[in-house]
Amino acid sequence: MKKLFIDFHVIQTVPPSCVNRDDTGSPKTAQYGGVQRARVSSQCWKKAMRQMFKDYFDESTLGVRTKKIVDMVAEAILSLDETKDEDDAKKLASMIIEKAGVGLKGNDKTQEMEAKALFFMSKKQAECLASLALENDSPTPKEAKAAINAGYGVDIALFGRMVADDPSLNTDACAQVAHSISTHKVDNEFDFYTAVDDCSNEDHAGAGMMGTIEFNSATLYRYATVAVHELFRQIEDLEVVGKTIQEFTRAFILSMPTGKQNTFANQTLPDSVLVCMRTDQPINLVGAFETPIKSGGEGFVNGSCSMLREYAQSAYMSFAEQPVNTFIVGKYLLDLGKPVNMQELLSSLKEETMALLNLTAQ
């Protein structure tokens, strides 16, 4: 099968906010082009995307990242065989999970068995393990590994799974999400706040509490790519792949991490979206902002979109092939591709993806 990549480029302005914090509570930053940029980590935005998936995918098609995989498999065992009690189900679950190569340990507080590290497993995989445990008293490790690798959740296929104990349980990620960075220089600021005790005496003038919250505001460049051919290889269902691309698109463009949302209400939409379908290689266009954008009192969106347009045209002319399809959402970047609204983008990408996969599979 020929390669097919879908690249997503988003320019999005976020007002005063603390979307993604480091270990000191400060908004994450990065040095790029010799200046400090605002940064939102890829894992932060992927978590927001996975949360949005729950609204658009059936629960059975999604994975769960947890240490409590024994409970997941035991629950599946009890649903398949009502004669089993909870203790027997957990013993069976522990047995089949360890046969599959996942290390378990006892939780010091609950005394329950759980995975040594967070494990990404779909409901379907838990059911496959449960069925094998009930049907076979002494399954081989090979059979257990086949069960735990069957029925990938769409998010496991997209974002991958890494198992240090047994690399044979690893799943290659079909999607990559870049750390979002500001297109311009950013300095963090501090909000000093005080809180009044509502039940204090009337003559009490002091604050009941005080502190500071660090924040910044930025126009971000966000990038992600999906290797659609690899997604199809793992899922093997054309309709499911089309649906997965559709919902990945929706979640990447419209999701927002929840850090300090109650404090800043930073629920913004993108200013412009560029989506490219490519058959050569994925291309991150962040180089457009290696020289930081200057505001000049007119904001950063216009300048950011202008530099993105110029850089993309230069890249296509000098180094890479033109995309086979390009879609634009928003009033900027219109000369780079076909203007569509969000609903048209979702339906067009699904249809074009399925059509190109059909074509490349022949």
CSV table of C-alpha atoms in Angstrom, one decimal:
chain,number,residue,atom,x,y,z
A,1,MET,CA,0.0,0.0,0.0
A,2,LYS,CA,1.3,3.5,-0.9
A,3,LYS,CA,1.8,6.0,1.9
A,4,LEU,CA,-0.8,8.5,2.8
A,5,PHE,CA,-0.3,11.2,5.4
A,6,ILE,CA,-2.7,13.9,6.7
A,7,ASP,CA,-1.0,17.0,8.1
A,8,PHE,CA,-2.9,19.4,10.4
A,9,HIS,CA,-1.6,23.0,10.9
A,10,VAL,CA,-3.5,25.3,13.3
A,11,ILE,CA,-3.0,28.9,14.2
A,12,GLN,CA,-4.8,29.6,17.5
A,13,THR,CA,-4.8,32.5,19.9
A,14,VAL,CA,-5.1,31.8,23.6
A,15,PRO,CA,-5.9,34.7,26.0
A,16,PRO,CA,-4.3,35.0,29.5
A,17,SER,CA,-4.2,31.4,30.6
A,18,CYS,CA,-2.2,28.6,32.2
A,19,VAL,CA,-3.1,25.8,29.8
A,20,ASN,CA,-0.2,23.5,30.7
A,21,ARG,CA,1.9,23.8,33.9
A,22,ASP,CA,5.4,22.6,34.8
A,23,ASP,CA,6.4,21.1,38.1
A,24,THR,CA,6.5,24.6,39.7
A,25,GLY,CA,3.0,25.6,38.5
A,26,SER,CA,4.4,27.9,35.8
A,27,PRO,CA,3.1,27.8,32.2
A,28,LYS,CA,5.4,25.6,30.1
A,29,THR,CA,7.8,27.4,27.8
A,30,ALA,CA,10.5,26.6,25.3
A,31,GLN,CA,13.4,28.3,23.6
A,32,TYR,CA,13.0,28.5,19.8
A,33,GLY,CA,14.6,31.0,17.4
A,34,GLY,CA,16.7,32.4,20.3
A,35,VAL,CA,13.7,33.6,22.3
A,36,GLN,CA,11.3,32.2,24.9
A,37,ARG,CA,8.0,30.8,23.5
A,38,ALA,CA,4.8,29.7,25.2
A,39,ARG,CA,4.4,25.9,25.0
A,40,VAL,CA,1.7,23.3,25.4
A,41,SER,CA,3.1,19.8,25.5
A,42,SER,CA,1.9,17.2,23.0
A,43,GLN,CA,0.8,14.8,25.8
A,44,CYS,CA,-1.4,17.6,27.3
A,45,TRP,CA,-3.3,18.2,24.1
A,46,LYS,CA,-3.5,14.4,23.3
A,47,LYS,CA,-5.2,14.0,26.7
A,48,ALA,CA,-7.8,16.6,25.7
A,49,MET,CA,-8.3,14.9,22.4
A,50,ARG,CA,-8.9,11.5,24.1
A,51,GLN,CA,-11.5,13.1,26.4
A,52,MET,CA,-13.3,14.5,23.3
A,53,PHE,CA,-13.2,11.0,21.7
A,54,LYS,CA,-15.6,9.8,24.4
A,55,ASP,CA,-18.3,12.0,23.0
A,56,TYR,CA,-18.0,10.7,19.5
A,57,PHE,CA,-16.8,7.1,19.7
A,58,ASP,CA,-18.5,4.1,21.2
A,59,GLU,CA,-16.8,3.2,24.5
A,60,SER,CA,-16.0,-0.3,23.3
A,61,THR,CA,-13.7,1.1,20.6
A,62,LEU,CA,-11.6,3.2,23.0
A,63,GLY,CA,-8.7,2.4,25.2
A,64,VAL,CA,-8.2,3.1,28.9
A,65,ARG,CA,-4.8,4.0,30.4
A,66,THR,CA,-4.7,2.6,33.9
A,67,LYS,CA,-2.9,0.3,36.3
A,68,LYS,CA,-6.2,-1.4,37.2
A,69,ILE,CA,-6.2,-3.8,34.3
A,70,VAL,CA,-6.8,-6.7,36.5
A,71,ASP,CA,-10.2,-5.1,37.5
A,72,MET,CA,-10.9,-4.5,33.8
A,73,VAL,CA,-10.3,-8.2,32.8
A,74,ALA,CA,-12.1,-9.5,35.9
A,75,GLU,CA,-15.2,-7.4,35.1
A,76,ALA,CA,-15.2,-8.9,31.6
A,77,ILE,CA,-14.9,-12.4,33.1
A,78,LEU,CA,-17.9,-11.8,35.4
A,79,SER,CA,-19.9,-10.5,32.4
A,80,LEU,CA,-19.1,-13.6,30.4
A,81,ASP,CA,-19.6,-16.2,33.3
A,82,GLU,CA,-22.0,-15.3,36.0
A,83,THR,CA,-21.1,-18.4,38.0
A,84,LYS,CA,-17.7,-16.9,38.9
A,85,ASP,CA,-17.3,-14.9,42.1
A,86,GLU,CA,-15.2,-11.7,42.2
A,87,ASP,CA,-12.1,-13.4,43.8
A,88,ASP,CA,-12.0,-16.2,41.2
A,89,ALA,CA,-12.4,-13.6,38.4
A,90,LYS,CA,-9.5,-11.6,39.7
A,91,LYS,CA,-7.3,-14.6,40.1
A,92,LEU,CA,-8.1,-15.7,36.5
A,93,ALA,CA,-7.5,-12.1,35.3
A,94,SER,CA,-4.1,-11.9,37.1
A,95,MET,CA,-3.1,-15.2,35.6
A,96,ILE,CA,-3.9,-14.4,32.0
A,97,ILE,CA,-2.4,-10.9,32.2
A,98,GLU,CA,0.9,-12.2,33.5
A,99,LYS,CA,0.8,-14.9,30.8
A,100,ALA,CA,0.5,-12.1,28.3
A,101,GLY,CA,3.7,-10.5,29.7
A,102,VAL,CA,2.4,-7.6,31.7
A,103,GLY,CA,4.1,-7.3,35.1
A,104,LEU,CA,1.8,-7.1,38.1
A,105,LYS,CA,2.4,-6.1,41.7
A,106,GLY,CA,0.3,-5.7,44.9
A,107,ASN,CA,-1.0,-2.2,45.8
A,108,ASP,CA,0.3,-1.5,49.3
A,109,LYS,CA,-2.9,0.3,50.3
A,110,THR,CA,-5.6,-1.8,48.7
A,111,GLN,CA,-3.7,-5.1,48.5
A,112,GLU,CA,-5.1,-5.6,45.1
A,113,MET,CA,-3.0,-6.7,42.1
A,114,GLU,CA,-2.4,-4.1,39.5
A,115,ALA,CA,0.0,-3.3,36.6
A,116,LYS,CA,3.5,-2.1,37.6
A,117,ALA,CA,3.0,0.9,35.2
A,118,LEU,CA,0.1,2.5,33.5
A,119,PHE,CA,-1.1,0.2,30.7
A,120,PHE,CA,-3.2,1.2,27.7
A,121,MET,CA,-5.8,-1.4,27.0
A,122,SER,CA,-9.2,-1.4,25.1
A,123,LYS,CA,-12.4,-2.9,26.4
A,124,LYS,CA,-12.2,-5.3,23.5
A,125,GLN,CA,-8.7,-6.5,24.5
A,126,ALA,CA,-10.0,-7.0,28.1
A,127,GLU,CA,-12.8,-9.2,26.7
A,128,CYS,CA,-10.4,-11.2,24.5
A,129,LEU,CA,-8.2,-12.0,27.6
A,130,ALA,CA,-11.3,-12.9,29.6
A,131,SER,CA,-12.6,-15.3,26.9
A,132,LEU,CA,-9.2,-17.0,26.7
A,133,ALA,CA,-9.0,-17.4,30.4
A,134,LEU,CA,-12.4,-19.0,30.6
A,135,GLU,CA,-11.9,-21.2,27.6
A,136,ASN,CA,-8.4,-22.4,28.3
A,137,ASP,CA,-7.1,-23.5,31.8
A,138,SER,CA,-3.5,-23.2,30.8
A,139,PRO,CA,-3.1,-20.8,27.8
A,140,THR,CA,0.4,-20.3,26.4
A,141,PRO,CA,2.1,-17.0,26.6
A,142,LYS,CA,1.8,-16.8,22.8
A,143,GLU,CA,-2.0,-17.2,23.0
A,144,ALA,CA,-2.2,-14.6,25.8
A,145,LYS,CA,-0.1,-12.1,23.8
A,146,ALA,CA,-2.3,-12.6,20.8
A,147,ALA,CA,-5.4,-11.8,22.9
A,148,ILE,CA,-4.0,-8.7,24.5
A,149,ASN,CA,-2.9,-7.4,21.0
A,150,ALA,CA,-6.3,-8.1,19.4
A,151,GLY,CA,-9.0,-5.4,19.0
A,152,TYR,CA,-7.0,-2.2,19.2
A,153,GLY,CA,-8.8,0.8,20.5
A,154,VAL,CA,-8.7,3.6,17.9
A,155,ASP,CA,-6.9,5.8,20.4
A,156,ILE,CA,-4.3,3.0,21.0
A,157,ALA,CA,-3.7,2.7,17.3
A,158,LEU,CA,-3.4,6.5,17.0
A,159,PHE,CA,-1.2,7.3,20.0
A,160,GLY,CA,0.6,4.0,20.5
A,161,ARG,CA,1.4,1.8,23.5
A,162,MET,CA,4.8,1.3,25.1
A,163,VAL,CA,5.4,-1.7,27.5
A,164,ALA,CA,8.9,-1.7,29.1
A,165,ASP,CA,8.4,-5.3,30.4
A,166,ASP,CA,7.7,-6.8,27.0
A,167,PRO,CA,8.4,-4.9,23.7
A,168,SER,CA,6.2,-7.4,21.8
A,169,LEU,CA,3.2,-5.7,23.4
A,170,ASN,CA,4.2,-2.3,22.0
A,171,THR,CA,1.9,-0.6,19.4
A,172,ASP,CA,3.4,1.9,17.0
A,173,ALA,CA,1.6,5.2,17.0
A,174,CYS,CA,-0.1,6.2,13.7
A,175,ALA,CA,-0.3,9.8,14.8
A,176,GLN,CA,2.2,12.4,15.9
A,177,VAL,CA,1.3,15.6,17.8
A,178,ALA,CA,3.9,18.3,18.1
A,179,HIS,CA,4.4,20.5,21.2
A,180,SER,CA,2.5,23.7,20.4
A,181,ILE,CA,4.6,26.8,20.6
A,182,SER,CA,3.8,30.5,20.3
A,183,THR,CA,4.8,32.1,17.0
A,184,HIS,CA,6.3,35.0,18.9
A,185,LYS,CA,8.3,35.9,22.0
A,186,VAL,CA,6.4,35.4,25.3
A,187,ASP,CA,7.1,36.5,28.9
A,188,ASN,CA,5.1,34.9,31.7
A,189,GLU,CA,3.2,37.2,34.0
A,190,PHE,CA,1.8,37.0,37.5
A,191,ASP,CA,-1.7,37.5,38.8
A,192,PHE,CA,-1.7,38.5,42.5
A,193,TYR,CA,-5.1,37.6,44.1
A,194,THR,CA,-6.8,37.9,47.5
A,195,ALA,CA,-9.8,36.2,48.8
A,196,VAL,CA,-12.2,37.6,51.4
A,197,ASP,CA,-13.7,35.5,54.2
A,198,ASP,CA,-17.4,35.9,53.7
A,199,CYS,CA,-18.0,35.2,57.4
A,200,SER,CA,-15.4,37.5,58.9
A,201,ASN,CA,-16.2,40.3,61.3
A,202,GLU,CA,-17.3,43.6,59.6
A,203,ASP,CA,-14.3,45.4,61.1
A,204,HIS,CA,-11.8,42.9,59.8
A,205,ALA,CA,-10.0,44.5,56.8
A,206,GLY,CA,-7.5,41.7,56.1
A,207,ALA,CA,-7.7,39.1,53.3
A,208,GLY,CA,-8.6,35.5,54.2
A,209,MET,CA,-6.2,34.2,51.6
A,210,MET,CA,-3.7,35.5,49.1
A,211,GLY,CA,-1.4,34.2,46.4
A,212,THR,CA,-0.2,34.4,42.8
A,213,ILE,CA,-1.0,32.5,39.6
A,214,GLU,CA,1.5,32.6,36.7
A,215,PHE,CA,0.0,32.9,33.2
A,216,ASN,CA,0.7,34.0,29.7
A,217,SER,CA,-1.1,34.7,26.4
A,218,ALA,CA,0.0,33.6,23.0
A,219,THR,CA,-0.8,32.9,19.3
A,220,LEU,CA,0.1,29.2,19.0
A,221,TYR,CA,1.2,27.2,16.0
A,222,ARG,CA,-0.1,23.6,16.5
A,223,TYR,CA,0.8,20.7,14.3
A,224,ALA,CA,-0.2,17.0,14.0
A,225,THR,CA,0.1,14.3,11.4
A,226,VAL,CA,-1.5,10.9,10.9
A,227,ALA,CA,0.0,8.0,8.8
A,228,VAL,CA,-3.3,6.8,7.4
A,229,HIS,CA,-1.8,3.8,5.6
A,230,GLU,CA,-0.4,2.6,9.0
A,231,LEU,CA,-3.8,3.2,10.7
A,232,PHE,CA,-5.5,1.1,8.0
A,233,ARG,CA,-2.9,-1.7,8.5
A,234,GLN,CA,-3.7,-1.8,12.2
A,235,ILE,CA,-7.5,-1.4,12.1
A,236,GLU,CA,-8.2,-3.2,8.7
A,237,ASP,CA,-11.6,-1.6,8.3
A,238,LEU,CA,-12.0,1.2,5.7
A,239,GLU,CA,-15.1,2.7,7.3
A,240,VAL,CA,-13.6,2.7,10.8
A,241,VAL,CA,-10.4,4.4,9.5
A,242,GLY,CA,-12.6,7.1,7.8
A,243,LYS,CA,-14.5,7.6,11.1
A,244,THR,CA,-11.2,7.7,13.0
A,245,ILE,CA,-9.7,10.4,10.7
A,246,GLN,CA,-12.9,12.4,11.0
A,247,GLU,CA,-12.9,12.4,14.8
A,248,PHE,CA,-9.1,12.9,15.1
A,249,THR,CA,-9.6,16.0,13.0
A,250,ARG,CA,-12.5,17.3,15.1
A,251,ALA,CA,-10.6,16.6,18.4
A,252,PHE,CA,-7.3,18.1,17.3
A,253,ILE,CA,-8.9,21.3,16.0
A,254,LEU,CA,-11.6,21.9,18.6
A,255,SER,CA,-10.3,20.4,21.9
A,256,MET,CA,-8.8,22.5,24.6
A,257,PRO,CA,-6.7,21.3,27.6
A,258,THR,CA,-8.4,21.9,30.9
A,259,GLY,CA,-5.5,23.5,32.9
A,260,LYS,CA,-6.8,26.4,35.0
A,261,GLN,CA,-10.0,26.7,32.8
A,262,ASN,CA,-12.1,27.8,35.8
A,263,THR,CA,-9.7,30.6,36.5
A,264,PHE,CA,-9.2,31.9,32.9
A,265,ALA,CA,-12.1,30.5,30.7
A,266,ASN,CA,-9.7,30.3,27.8
A,267,GLN,CA,-12.1,28.4,25.5
A,268,THR,CA,-11.0,29.7,22.1
A,269,LEU,CA,-11.4,28.4,18.6
A,270,PRO,CA,-8.6,28.4,16.0
A,271,ASP,CA,-8.0,31.4,13.8
A,272,SER,CA,-7.0,29.4,10.8
A,273,VAL,CA,-6.7,25.7,9.9
A,274,LEU,CA,-4.6,24.2,7.0
A,275,VAL,CA,-5.1,20.4,6.3
A,276,CYS,CA,-2.9,18.7,3.7
A,277,MET,CA,-3.2,15.2,2.4
A,278,ARG,CA,0.3,14.0,1.3
A,279,THR,CA,1.7,10.9,-0.4
A,280,ASP,CA,5.4,11.7,0.1
A,281,GLN,CA,6.1,12.6,3.7
A,282,PRO,CA,4.6,14.6,6.7
A,283,ILE,CA,5.9,18.2,6.9
A,284,ASN,CA,5.9,20.3,10.1
A,285,LEU,CA,5.9,24.0,9.0
A,286,VAL,CA,7.1,25.4,12.3
A,287,GLY,CA,10.2,26.8,10.6
A,288,ALA,CA,7.9,29.6,9.5
A,289,PHE,CA,8.2,31.0,13.0
A,290,GLU,CA,11.9,30.4,13.7
A,291,THR,CA,12.2,34.2,13.4
A,292,PRO,CA,9.5,35.3,15.9
A,293,ILE,CA,6.6,37.3,14.6
A,294,LYS,CA,6.4,41.0,15.6
A,295,SER,CA,3.1,42.5,16.6
A,296,GLY,CA,3.5,46.1,15.6
A,297,GLY,CA,0.4,46.8,17.6
A,298,GLU,CA,-1.8,44.8,15.2
A,299,GLY,CA,-1.7,41.4,16.9
A,300,PHE,CA,0.0,38.2,15.8
A,301,VAL,CA,-2.6,36.3,13.8
A,302,ASN,CA,-2.2,38.1,10.5
A,303,GLY,CA,1.6,38.0,10.6
A,304,SER,CA,1.6,34.3,11.7
A,305,CYS,CA,-0.7,33.3,8.8
A,306,SER,CA,1.3,35.3,6.3
A,307,MET,CA,4.6,33.6,7.3
A,308,LEU,CA,2.9,30.2,7.4
A,309,ARG,CA,1.6,30.8,3.8
A,310,GLU,CA,5.0,32.0,2.6
A,311,TYR,CA,6.9,29.2,4.2
A,312,ALA,CA,4.5,26.5,2.9
A,313,GLN,CA,4.8,27.8,-0.7
A,314,SER,CA,8.6,27.9,-0.4
A,315,ALA,CA,8.8,24.4,1.0
A,316,TYR,CA,6.6,23.0,-1.8
A,317,MET,CA,8.6,24.7,-4.4
A,318,SER,CA,12.0,23.8,-3.1
A,319,PHE,CA,11.9,20.5,-1.2
A,320,ALA,CA,8.6,18.7,-1.2
A,321,GLU,CA,5.7,17.7,-3.5
A,322,GLN,CA,2.5,19.7,-3.5
A,323,PRO,CA,-0.2,18.0,-1.3
A,324,VAL,CA,-2.7,15.9,-3.2
A,325,ASN,CA,-5.5,17.8,-1.4
A,326,THR,CA,-5.5,20.9,0.8
A,327,PHE,CA,-8.4,22.3,2.8
A,328,ILE,CA,-8.6,25.7,4.6
A,329,VAL,CA,-10.9,26.6,7.4
A,330,GLY,CA,-11.1,30.3,8.4
A,331,LYS,CA,-10.6,33.5,6.5
A,332,TYR,CA,-6.8,33.2,6.3
A,333,LEU,CA,-4.6,31.1,4.0
A,334,LEU,CA,-7.3,30.9,1.4
A,335,ASP,CA,-4.9,30.9,-1.5
A,336,LEU,CA,-3.3,27.6,-0.3
A,337,GLY,CA,-6.3,25.3,-0.8
A,338,LYS,CA,-10.0,24.7,-0.9
A,339,PRO,CA,-12.0,26.9,1.6
A,340,VAL,CA,-14.5,24.8,3.7
A,341,ASN,CA,-16.3,25.2,7.0
A,342,MET,CA,-15.7,22.7,9.8
A,343,GLN,CA,-18.5,20.3,8.9
A,344,GLU,CA,-17.5,20.3,5.3
A,345,LEU,CA,-13.9,19.5,6.4
A,346,LEU,CA,-15.0,16.6,8.5
A,347,SER,CA,-17.1,15.0,5.8
A,348,SER,CA,-14.6,15.8,3.0
A,349,LEU,CA,-11.6,14.3,4.9
A,350,LYS,CA,-13.5,11.1,5.6
A,351,GLU,CA,-14.6,10.7,2.0
A,352,GLU,CA,-11.2,11.6,0.5
A,353,THR,CA,-9.4,9.3,2.9
A,354,MET,CA,-11.5,6.3,2.1
A,355,ALA,CA,-11.2,7.0,-1.6
A,356,LEU,CA,-7.4,7.4,-1.6
A,357,LEU,CA,-7.0,4.3,0.6
A,358,ASN,CA,-9.1,2.3,-1.9
A,359,LEU,CA,-7.0,3.7,-4.7
A,360,THR,CA,-3.6,2.9,-3.1
A,361,ALA,CA,-4.7,-0.6,-2.0
A,362,GLN,CA,-5.4,-1.6,-5.6
